[in-house]
XYZ file of N, CA and C in Angstrom:
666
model
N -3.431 37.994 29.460
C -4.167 36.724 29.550
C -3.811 35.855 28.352
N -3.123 34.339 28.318
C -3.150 33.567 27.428
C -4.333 33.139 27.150
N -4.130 32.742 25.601
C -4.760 32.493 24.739
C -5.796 30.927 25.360
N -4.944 30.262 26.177
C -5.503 28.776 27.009
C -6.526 29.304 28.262
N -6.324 30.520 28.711
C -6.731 31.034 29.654
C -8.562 31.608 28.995
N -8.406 31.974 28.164
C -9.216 32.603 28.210
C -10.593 31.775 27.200
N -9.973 30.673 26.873
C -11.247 29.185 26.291
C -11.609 29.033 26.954
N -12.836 28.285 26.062
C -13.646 27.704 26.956
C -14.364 26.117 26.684
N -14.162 25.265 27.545
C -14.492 23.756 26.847
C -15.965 23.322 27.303
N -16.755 24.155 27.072
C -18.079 24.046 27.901
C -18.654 22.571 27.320
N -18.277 22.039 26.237
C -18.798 20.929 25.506
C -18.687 19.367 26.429
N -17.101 19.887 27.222
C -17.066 19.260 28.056
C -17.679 18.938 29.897
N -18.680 20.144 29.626
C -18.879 20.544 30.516
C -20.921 20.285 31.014
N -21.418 20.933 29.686
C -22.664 21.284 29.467
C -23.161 20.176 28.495
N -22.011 20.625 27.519
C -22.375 19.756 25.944
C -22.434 18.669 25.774
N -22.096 17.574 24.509
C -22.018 16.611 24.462
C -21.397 15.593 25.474
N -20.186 16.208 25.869
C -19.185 15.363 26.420
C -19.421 15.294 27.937
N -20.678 16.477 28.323
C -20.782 16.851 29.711
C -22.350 16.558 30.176
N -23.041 17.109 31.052
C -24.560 16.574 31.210
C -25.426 16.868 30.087
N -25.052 17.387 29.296
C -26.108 18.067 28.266
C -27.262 18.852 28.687
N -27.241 19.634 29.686
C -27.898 20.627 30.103
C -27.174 22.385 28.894
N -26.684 22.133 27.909
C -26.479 23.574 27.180
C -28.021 23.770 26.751
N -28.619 24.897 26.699
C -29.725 25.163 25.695
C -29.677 25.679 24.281
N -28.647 25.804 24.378
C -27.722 25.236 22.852
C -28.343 24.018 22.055
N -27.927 23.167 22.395
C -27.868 21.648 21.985
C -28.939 21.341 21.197
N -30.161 21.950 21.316
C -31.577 21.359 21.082
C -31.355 22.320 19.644
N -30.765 23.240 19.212
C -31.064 24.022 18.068
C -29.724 23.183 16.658
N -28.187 22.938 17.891
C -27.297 22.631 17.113
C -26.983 20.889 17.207
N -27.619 20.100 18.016
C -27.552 18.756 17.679
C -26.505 18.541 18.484
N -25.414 18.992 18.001
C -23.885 18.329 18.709
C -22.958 19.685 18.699
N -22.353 19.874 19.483
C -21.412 20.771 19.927
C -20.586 21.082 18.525
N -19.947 20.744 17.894
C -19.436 20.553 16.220
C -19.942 21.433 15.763
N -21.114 21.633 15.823
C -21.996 22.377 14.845
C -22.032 23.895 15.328
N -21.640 24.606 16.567
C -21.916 25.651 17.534
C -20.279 26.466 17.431
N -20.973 28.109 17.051
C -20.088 28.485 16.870
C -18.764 28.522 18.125
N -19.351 28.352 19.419
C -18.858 28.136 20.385
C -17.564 27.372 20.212
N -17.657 26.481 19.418
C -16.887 24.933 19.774
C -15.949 25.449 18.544
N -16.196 26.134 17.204
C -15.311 26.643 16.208
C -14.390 27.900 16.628
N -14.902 28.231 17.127
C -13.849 29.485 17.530
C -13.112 29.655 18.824
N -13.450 28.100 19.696
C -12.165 27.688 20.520
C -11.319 26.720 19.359
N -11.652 25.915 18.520
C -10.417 25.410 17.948
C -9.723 26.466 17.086
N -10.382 27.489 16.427
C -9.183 28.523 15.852
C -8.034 29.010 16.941
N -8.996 29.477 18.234
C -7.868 29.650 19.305
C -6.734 29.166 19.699
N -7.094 27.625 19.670
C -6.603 26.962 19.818
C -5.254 27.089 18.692
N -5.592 26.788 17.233
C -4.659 26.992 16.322
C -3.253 28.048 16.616
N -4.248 29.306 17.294
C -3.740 30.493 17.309
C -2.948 30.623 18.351
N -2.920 29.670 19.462
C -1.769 29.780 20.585
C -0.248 29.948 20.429
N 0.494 30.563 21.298
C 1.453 30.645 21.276
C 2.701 29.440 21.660
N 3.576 29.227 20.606
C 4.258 28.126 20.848
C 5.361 28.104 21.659
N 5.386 26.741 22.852
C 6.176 27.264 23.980
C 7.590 26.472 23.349
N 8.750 27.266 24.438
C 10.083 27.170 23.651
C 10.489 25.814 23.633
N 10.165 24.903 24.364
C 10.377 23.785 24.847
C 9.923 22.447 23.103
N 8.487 22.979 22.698
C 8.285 22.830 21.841
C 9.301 22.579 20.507
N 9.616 23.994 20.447
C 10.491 24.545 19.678
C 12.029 23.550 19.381
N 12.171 23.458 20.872
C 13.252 22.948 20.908
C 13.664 21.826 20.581
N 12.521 20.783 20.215
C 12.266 19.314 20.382
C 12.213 19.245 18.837
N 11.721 19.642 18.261
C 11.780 19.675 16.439
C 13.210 20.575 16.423
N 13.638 20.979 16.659
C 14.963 21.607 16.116
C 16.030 20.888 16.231
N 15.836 20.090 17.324
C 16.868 19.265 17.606
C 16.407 17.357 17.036
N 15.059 17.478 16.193
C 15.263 16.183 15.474
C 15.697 16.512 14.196
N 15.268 18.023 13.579
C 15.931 18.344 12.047
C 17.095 18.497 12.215
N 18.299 18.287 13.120
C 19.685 18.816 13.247
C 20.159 17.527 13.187
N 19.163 16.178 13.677
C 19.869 14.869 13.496
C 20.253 14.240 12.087
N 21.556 13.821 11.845
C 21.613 13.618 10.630
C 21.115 12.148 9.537
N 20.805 12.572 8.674
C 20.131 11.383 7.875
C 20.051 9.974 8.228
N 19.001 8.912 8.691
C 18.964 7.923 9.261
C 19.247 6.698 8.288
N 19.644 5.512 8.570
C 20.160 5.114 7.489
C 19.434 4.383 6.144
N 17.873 4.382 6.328
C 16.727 4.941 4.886
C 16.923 6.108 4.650
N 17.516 6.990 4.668
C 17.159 8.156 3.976
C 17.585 8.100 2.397
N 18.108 7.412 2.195
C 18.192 6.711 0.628
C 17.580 6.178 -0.122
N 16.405 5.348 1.016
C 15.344 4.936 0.262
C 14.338 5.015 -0.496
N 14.872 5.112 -1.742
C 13.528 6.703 -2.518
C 12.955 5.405 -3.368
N 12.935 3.980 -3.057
C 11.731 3.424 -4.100
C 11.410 2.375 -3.443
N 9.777 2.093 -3.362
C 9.380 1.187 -2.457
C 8.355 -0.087 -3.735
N 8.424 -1.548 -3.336
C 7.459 -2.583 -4.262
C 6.910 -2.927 -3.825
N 5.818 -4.054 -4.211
C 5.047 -4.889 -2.988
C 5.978 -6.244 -2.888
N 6.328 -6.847 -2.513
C 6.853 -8.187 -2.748
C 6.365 -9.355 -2.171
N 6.424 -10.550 -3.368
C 5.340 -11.344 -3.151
C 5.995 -12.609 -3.978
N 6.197 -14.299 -3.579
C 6.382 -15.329 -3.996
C 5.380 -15.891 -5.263
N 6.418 -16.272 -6.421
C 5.677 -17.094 -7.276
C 6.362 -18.986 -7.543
N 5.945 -19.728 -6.627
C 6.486 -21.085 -6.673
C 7.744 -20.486 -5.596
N 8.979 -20.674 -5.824
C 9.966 -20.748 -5.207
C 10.501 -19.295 -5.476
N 10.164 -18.425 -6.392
C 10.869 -16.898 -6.790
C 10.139 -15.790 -5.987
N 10.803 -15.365 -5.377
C 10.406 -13.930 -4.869
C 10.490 -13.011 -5.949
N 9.277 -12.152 -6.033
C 9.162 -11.221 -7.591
C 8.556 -9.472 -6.617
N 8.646 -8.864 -7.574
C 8.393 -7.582 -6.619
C 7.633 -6.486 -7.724
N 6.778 -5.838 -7.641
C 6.313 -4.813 -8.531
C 6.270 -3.792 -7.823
N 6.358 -2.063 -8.441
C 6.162 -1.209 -7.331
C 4.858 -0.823 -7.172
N 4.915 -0.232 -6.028
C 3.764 -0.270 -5.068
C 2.730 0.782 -5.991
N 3.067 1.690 -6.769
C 2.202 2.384 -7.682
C 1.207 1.663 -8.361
N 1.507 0.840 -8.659
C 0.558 -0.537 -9.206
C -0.586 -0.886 -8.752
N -0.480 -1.260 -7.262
C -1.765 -1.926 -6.871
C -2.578 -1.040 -6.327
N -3.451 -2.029 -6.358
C -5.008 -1.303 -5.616
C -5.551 -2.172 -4.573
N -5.277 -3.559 -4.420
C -6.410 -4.374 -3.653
C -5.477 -5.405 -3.437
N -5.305 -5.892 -2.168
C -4.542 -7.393 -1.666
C -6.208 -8.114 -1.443
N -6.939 -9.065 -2.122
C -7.657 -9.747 -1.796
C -7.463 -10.971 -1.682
N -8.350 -12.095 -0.594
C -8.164 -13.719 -0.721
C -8.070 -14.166 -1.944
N -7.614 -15.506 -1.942
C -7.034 -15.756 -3.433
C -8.600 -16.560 -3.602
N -8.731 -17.011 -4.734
C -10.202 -17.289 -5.258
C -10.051 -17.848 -6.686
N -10.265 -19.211 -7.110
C -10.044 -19.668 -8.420
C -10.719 -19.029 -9.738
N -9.852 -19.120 -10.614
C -10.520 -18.037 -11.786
C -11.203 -19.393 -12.791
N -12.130 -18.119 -13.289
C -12.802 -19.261 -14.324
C -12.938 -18.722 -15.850
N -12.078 -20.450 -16.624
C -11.796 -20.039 -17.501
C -13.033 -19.227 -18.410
N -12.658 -18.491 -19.488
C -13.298 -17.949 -20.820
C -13.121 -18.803 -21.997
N -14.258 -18.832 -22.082
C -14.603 -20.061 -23.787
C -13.904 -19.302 -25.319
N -12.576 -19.725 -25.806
C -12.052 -19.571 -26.693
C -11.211 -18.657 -26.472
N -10.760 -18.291 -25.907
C -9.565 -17.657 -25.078
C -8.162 -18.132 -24.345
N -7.487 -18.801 -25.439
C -6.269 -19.155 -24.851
C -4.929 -18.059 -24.818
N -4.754 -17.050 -24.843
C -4.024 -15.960 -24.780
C -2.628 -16.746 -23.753
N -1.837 -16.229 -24.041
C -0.170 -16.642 -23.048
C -0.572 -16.110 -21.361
N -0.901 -16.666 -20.445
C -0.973 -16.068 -19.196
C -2.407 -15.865 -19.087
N -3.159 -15.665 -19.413
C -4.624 -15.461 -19.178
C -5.254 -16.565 -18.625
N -5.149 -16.738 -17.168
C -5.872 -17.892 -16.660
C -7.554 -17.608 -16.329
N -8.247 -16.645 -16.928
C -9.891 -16.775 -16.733
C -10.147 -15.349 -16.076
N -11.173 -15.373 -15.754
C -11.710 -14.123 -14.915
C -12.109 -14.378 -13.809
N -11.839 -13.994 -12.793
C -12.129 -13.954 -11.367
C -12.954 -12.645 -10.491
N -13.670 -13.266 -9.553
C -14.312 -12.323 -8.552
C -13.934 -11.822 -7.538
N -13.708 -10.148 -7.737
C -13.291 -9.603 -6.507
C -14.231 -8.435 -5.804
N -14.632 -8.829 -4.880
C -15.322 -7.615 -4.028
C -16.573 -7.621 -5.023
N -17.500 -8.555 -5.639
C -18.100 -8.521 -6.824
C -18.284 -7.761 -8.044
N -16.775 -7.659 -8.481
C -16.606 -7.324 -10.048
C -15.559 -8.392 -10.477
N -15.615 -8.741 -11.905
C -15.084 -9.570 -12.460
C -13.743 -9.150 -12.998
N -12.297 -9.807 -12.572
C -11.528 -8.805 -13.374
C -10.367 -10.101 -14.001
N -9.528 -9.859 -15.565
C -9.183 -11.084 -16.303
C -8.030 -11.170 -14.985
N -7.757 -12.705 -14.960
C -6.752 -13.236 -14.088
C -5.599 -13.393 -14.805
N -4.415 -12.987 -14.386
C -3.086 -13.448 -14.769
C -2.413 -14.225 -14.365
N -1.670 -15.898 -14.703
C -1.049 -16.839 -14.484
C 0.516 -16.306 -14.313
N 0.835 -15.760 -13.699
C 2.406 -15.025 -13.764
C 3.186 -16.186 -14.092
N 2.958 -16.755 -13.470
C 3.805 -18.358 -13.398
C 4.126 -19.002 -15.000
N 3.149 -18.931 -15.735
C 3.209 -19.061 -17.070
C 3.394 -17.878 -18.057
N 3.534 -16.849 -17.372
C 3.352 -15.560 -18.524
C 5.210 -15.489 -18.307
N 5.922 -15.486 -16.877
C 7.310 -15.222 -16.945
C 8.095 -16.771 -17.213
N 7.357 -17.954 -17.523
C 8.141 -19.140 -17.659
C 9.095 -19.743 -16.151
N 8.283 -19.862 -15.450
C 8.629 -20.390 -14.346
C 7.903 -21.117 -13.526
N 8.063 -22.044 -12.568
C 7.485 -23.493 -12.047
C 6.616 -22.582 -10.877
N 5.303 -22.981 -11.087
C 4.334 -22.435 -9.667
C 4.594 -23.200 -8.559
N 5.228 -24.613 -8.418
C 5.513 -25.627 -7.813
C 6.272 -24.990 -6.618
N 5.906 -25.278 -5.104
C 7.328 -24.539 -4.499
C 8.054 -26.039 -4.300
N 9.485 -25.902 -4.543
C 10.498 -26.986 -4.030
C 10.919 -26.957 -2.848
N 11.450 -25.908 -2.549
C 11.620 -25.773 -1.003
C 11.140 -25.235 -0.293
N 10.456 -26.228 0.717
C 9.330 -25.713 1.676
C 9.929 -24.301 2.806
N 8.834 -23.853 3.001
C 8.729 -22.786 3.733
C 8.474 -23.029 5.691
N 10.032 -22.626 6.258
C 9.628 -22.151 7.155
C 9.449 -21.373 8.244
N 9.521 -21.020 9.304
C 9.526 -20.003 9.964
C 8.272 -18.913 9.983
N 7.218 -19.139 9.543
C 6.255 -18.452 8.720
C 5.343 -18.669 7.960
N 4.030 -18.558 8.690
C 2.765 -19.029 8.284
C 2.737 -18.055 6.238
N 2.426 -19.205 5.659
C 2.344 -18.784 3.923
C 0.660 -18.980 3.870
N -0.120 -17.985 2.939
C -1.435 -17.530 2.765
C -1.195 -17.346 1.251
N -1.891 -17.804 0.115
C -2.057 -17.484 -1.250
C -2.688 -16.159 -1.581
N -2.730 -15.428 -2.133
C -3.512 -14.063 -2.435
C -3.403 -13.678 -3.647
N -4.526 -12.652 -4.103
C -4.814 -12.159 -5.163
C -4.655 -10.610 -5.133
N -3.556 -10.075 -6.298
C -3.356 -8.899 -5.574
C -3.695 -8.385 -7.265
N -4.750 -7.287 -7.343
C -5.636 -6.781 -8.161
C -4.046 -5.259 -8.497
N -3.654 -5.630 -9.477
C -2.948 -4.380 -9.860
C -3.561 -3.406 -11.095
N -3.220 -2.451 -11.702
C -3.972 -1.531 -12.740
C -2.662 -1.360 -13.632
N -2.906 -1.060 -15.172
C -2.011 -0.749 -16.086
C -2.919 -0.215 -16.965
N -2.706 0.973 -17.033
C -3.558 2.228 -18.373
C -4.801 1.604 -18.317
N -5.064 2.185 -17.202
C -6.767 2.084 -16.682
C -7.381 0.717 -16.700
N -6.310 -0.508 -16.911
C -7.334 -1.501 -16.766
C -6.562 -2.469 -15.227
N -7.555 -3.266 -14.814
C -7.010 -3.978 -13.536
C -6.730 -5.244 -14.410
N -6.039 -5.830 -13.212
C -6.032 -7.440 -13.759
C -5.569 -8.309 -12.186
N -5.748 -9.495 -11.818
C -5.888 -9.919 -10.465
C -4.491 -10.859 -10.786
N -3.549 -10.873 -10.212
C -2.660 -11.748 -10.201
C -2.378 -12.827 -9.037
N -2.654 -14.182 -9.220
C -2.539 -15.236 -7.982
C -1.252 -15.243 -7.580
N -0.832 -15.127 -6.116
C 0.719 -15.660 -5.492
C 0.500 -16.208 -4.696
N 1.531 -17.098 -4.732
C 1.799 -18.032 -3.491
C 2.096 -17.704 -1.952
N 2.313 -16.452 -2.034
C 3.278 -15.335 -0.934
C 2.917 -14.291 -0.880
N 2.850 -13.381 0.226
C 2.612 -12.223 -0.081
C 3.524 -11.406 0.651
N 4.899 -11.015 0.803
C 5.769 -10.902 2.064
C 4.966 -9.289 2.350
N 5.354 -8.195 1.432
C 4.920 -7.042 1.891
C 5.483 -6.408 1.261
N 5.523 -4.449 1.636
C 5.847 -3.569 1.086
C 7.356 -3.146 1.696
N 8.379 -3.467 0.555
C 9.894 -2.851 0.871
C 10.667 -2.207 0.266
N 11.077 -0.865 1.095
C 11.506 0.244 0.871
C 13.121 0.152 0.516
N 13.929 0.491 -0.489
C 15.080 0.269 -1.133
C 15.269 1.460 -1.766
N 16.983 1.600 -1.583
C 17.901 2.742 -2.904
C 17.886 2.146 -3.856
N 17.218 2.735 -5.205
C 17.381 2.046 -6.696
C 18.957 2.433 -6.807
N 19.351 3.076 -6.095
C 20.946 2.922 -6.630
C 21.768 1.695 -6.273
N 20.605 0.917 -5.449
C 21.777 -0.285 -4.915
C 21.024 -1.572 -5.640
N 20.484 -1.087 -6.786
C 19.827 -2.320 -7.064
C 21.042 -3.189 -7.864
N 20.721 -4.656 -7.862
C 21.860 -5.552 -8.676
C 21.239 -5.842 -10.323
N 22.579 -5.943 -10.657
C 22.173 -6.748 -12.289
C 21.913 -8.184 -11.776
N 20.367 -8.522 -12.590
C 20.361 -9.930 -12.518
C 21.403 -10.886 -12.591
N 21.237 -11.916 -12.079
C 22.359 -13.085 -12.046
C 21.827 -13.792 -13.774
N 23.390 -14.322 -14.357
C 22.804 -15.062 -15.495
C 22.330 -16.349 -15.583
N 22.623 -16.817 -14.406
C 21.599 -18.022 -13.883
C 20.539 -18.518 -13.986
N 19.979 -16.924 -14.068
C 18.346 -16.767 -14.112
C 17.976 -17.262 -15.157
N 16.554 -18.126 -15.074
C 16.066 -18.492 -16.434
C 15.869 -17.326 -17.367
N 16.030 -17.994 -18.667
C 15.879 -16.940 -19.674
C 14.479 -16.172 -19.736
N 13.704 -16.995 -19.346
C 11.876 -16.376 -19.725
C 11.768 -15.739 -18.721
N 12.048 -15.712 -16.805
C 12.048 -14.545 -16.510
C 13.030 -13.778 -16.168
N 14.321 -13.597 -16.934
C 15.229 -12.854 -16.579
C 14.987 -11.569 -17.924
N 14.394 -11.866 -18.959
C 13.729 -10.514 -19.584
C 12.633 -9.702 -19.071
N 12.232 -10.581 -18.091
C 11.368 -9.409 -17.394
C 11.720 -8.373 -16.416
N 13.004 -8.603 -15.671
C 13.760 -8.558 -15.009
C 14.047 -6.842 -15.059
N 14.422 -5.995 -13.898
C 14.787 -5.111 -14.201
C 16.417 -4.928 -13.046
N 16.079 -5.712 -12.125
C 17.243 -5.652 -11.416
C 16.718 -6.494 -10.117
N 17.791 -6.787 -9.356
C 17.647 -7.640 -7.772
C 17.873 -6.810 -6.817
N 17.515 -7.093 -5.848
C 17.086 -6.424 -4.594
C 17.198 -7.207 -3.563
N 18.221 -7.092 -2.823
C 18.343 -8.226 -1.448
C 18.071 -7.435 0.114
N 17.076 -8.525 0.096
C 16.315 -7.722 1.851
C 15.955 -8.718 2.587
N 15.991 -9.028 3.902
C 15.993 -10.189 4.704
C 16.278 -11.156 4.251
N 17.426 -11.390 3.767
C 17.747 -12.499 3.268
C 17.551 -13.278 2.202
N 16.485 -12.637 1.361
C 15.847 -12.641 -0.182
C 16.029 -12.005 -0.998
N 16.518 -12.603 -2.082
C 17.073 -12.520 -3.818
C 16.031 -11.825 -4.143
N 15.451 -10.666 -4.066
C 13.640 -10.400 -5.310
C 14.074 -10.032 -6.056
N 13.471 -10.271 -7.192
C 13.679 -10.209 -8.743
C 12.382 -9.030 -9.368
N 13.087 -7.796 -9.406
C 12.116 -6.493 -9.515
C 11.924 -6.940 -11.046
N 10.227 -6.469 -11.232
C 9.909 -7.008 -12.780
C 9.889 -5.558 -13.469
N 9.997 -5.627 -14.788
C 9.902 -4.329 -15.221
C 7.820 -3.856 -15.476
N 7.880 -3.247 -14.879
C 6.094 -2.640 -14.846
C 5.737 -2.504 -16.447
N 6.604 -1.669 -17.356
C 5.964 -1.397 -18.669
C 5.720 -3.100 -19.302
N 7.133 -3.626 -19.242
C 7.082 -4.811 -20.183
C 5.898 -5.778 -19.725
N 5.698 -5.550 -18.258
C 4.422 -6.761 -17.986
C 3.141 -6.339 -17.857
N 3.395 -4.874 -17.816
C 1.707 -4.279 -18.352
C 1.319 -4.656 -20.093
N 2.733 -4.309 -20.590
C 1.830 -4.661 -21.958
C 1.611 -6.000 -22.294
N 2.357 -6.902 -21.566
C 1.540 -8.451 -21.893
C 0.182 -8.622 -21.102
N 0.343 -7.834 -20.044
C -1.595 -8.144 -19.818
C -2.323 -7.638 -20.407
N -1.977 -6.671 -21.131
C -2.626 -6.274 -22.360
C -2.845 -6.687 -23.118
N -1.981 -7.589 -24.057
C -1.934 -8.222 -25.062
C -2.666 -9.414 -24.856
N -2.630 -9.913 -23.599
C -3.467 -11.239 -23.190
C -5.113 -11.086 -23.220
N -5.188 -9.815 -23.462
C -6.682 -9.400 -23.819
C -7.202 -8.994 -24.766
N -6.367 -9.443 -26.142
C -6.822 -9.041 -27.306
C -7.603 -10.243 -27.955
């Protein structure tokens, strides 16, 4: 007798899922709770696997590497004015609506545009736009594609900080072995932030280095 043969789905039958006539029910609430219903899913666990099964995973691990399988580093990527900029995805915590920050009295720090409300906690806002020396302005309009501003709440040695963008494209998966040396084109103020370029649908992103711009949001809080 198999292991399928010899269950029993009375839950579906009696129990919850069925008239609820078990006299069960009134002691255990919901079928979940009855040893009945636990020791058909071990059974279940415990069935025997048919070859057919078998055969269907053996023959996707025999297929050879698809052409991500290189892709061992993923960022969020997201527009500031006209620059596509990218941080990795280890970083964030929260894509929230964008929401104006309000300044702090005697606090002019490089990049520190105020403190802002998210999900109701207050966390300091970062002006990227002014912290990497580049125009928030976009010049060339956008199209093909509805654009939404957002606030994307990242963390650096336990502290958050909310950064405004103009863009928010998404999360993209890349070989750091194929990353490019910046172009020298690049402005000087953010081409030190710079850790390398990354071209994906048709976009230049300009990967920032995580240490160097954690410690200026740091520093913007002294």
């Amino acid at each position: 007798m198999t292991v399928e043969q010899t269950m029993t789905d009375c839950w579906n039958r009696i129990g919850v899922r069925g008239d609820h006539s078990c006299e069960l029910l009134q002691q255990h609430i919901h079928c979940r709770n009855c040893g009945v219903y636990s020791h058909a899913a071990q059974m279940n666990l415990q069935r025997a696997v048919g070859s057919g099964y078998q055969r269907e995973w053996a023959e996707h691990f025999r297929q050879p590497p698809g052409a991500d399988a290189g892709h061992d580093s993923s960022s969020m990527v997201f527009r500031i004015g006209d620059e596509w900029l990218a941080l990795p995805t280890s970083m964030f915590v929260l894509v929230a609506p964008h929401a104006l920050p309000h300044k702090l009295p005697h606090r002019d720090a490089r990049g520190l545009a105020g403190i802002v409300n998210v999900g109701g906690k207050l966390y300091p806002c970062i002006a990227l736009a002014e912290l990497l020396g580049i125009s928030a302005a976009l010049t060339v309009p956008r199209t093909g594609r509805h654009t939404f501003a957002r606030l994307l709440l990242v963390q650096w040695e336990q502290q958050s900080y909310a950064l405004p963008v103009a863009d928010l494209y998404g999360i993209v998966r890349y070989a750091s072995a194929g990353v490019q040396t910046p172009a020298a084109t690049i402005n000087k103020g953010l081409q030190r932030f710079l850790t390398g370029v990354i071209e994906h649908d048709g976009m230049m992103i300009g990967c920032l280095d995580a240490g160097l711009l954690g410690h200026q949001f740091a520093r913007s809080l002294r």
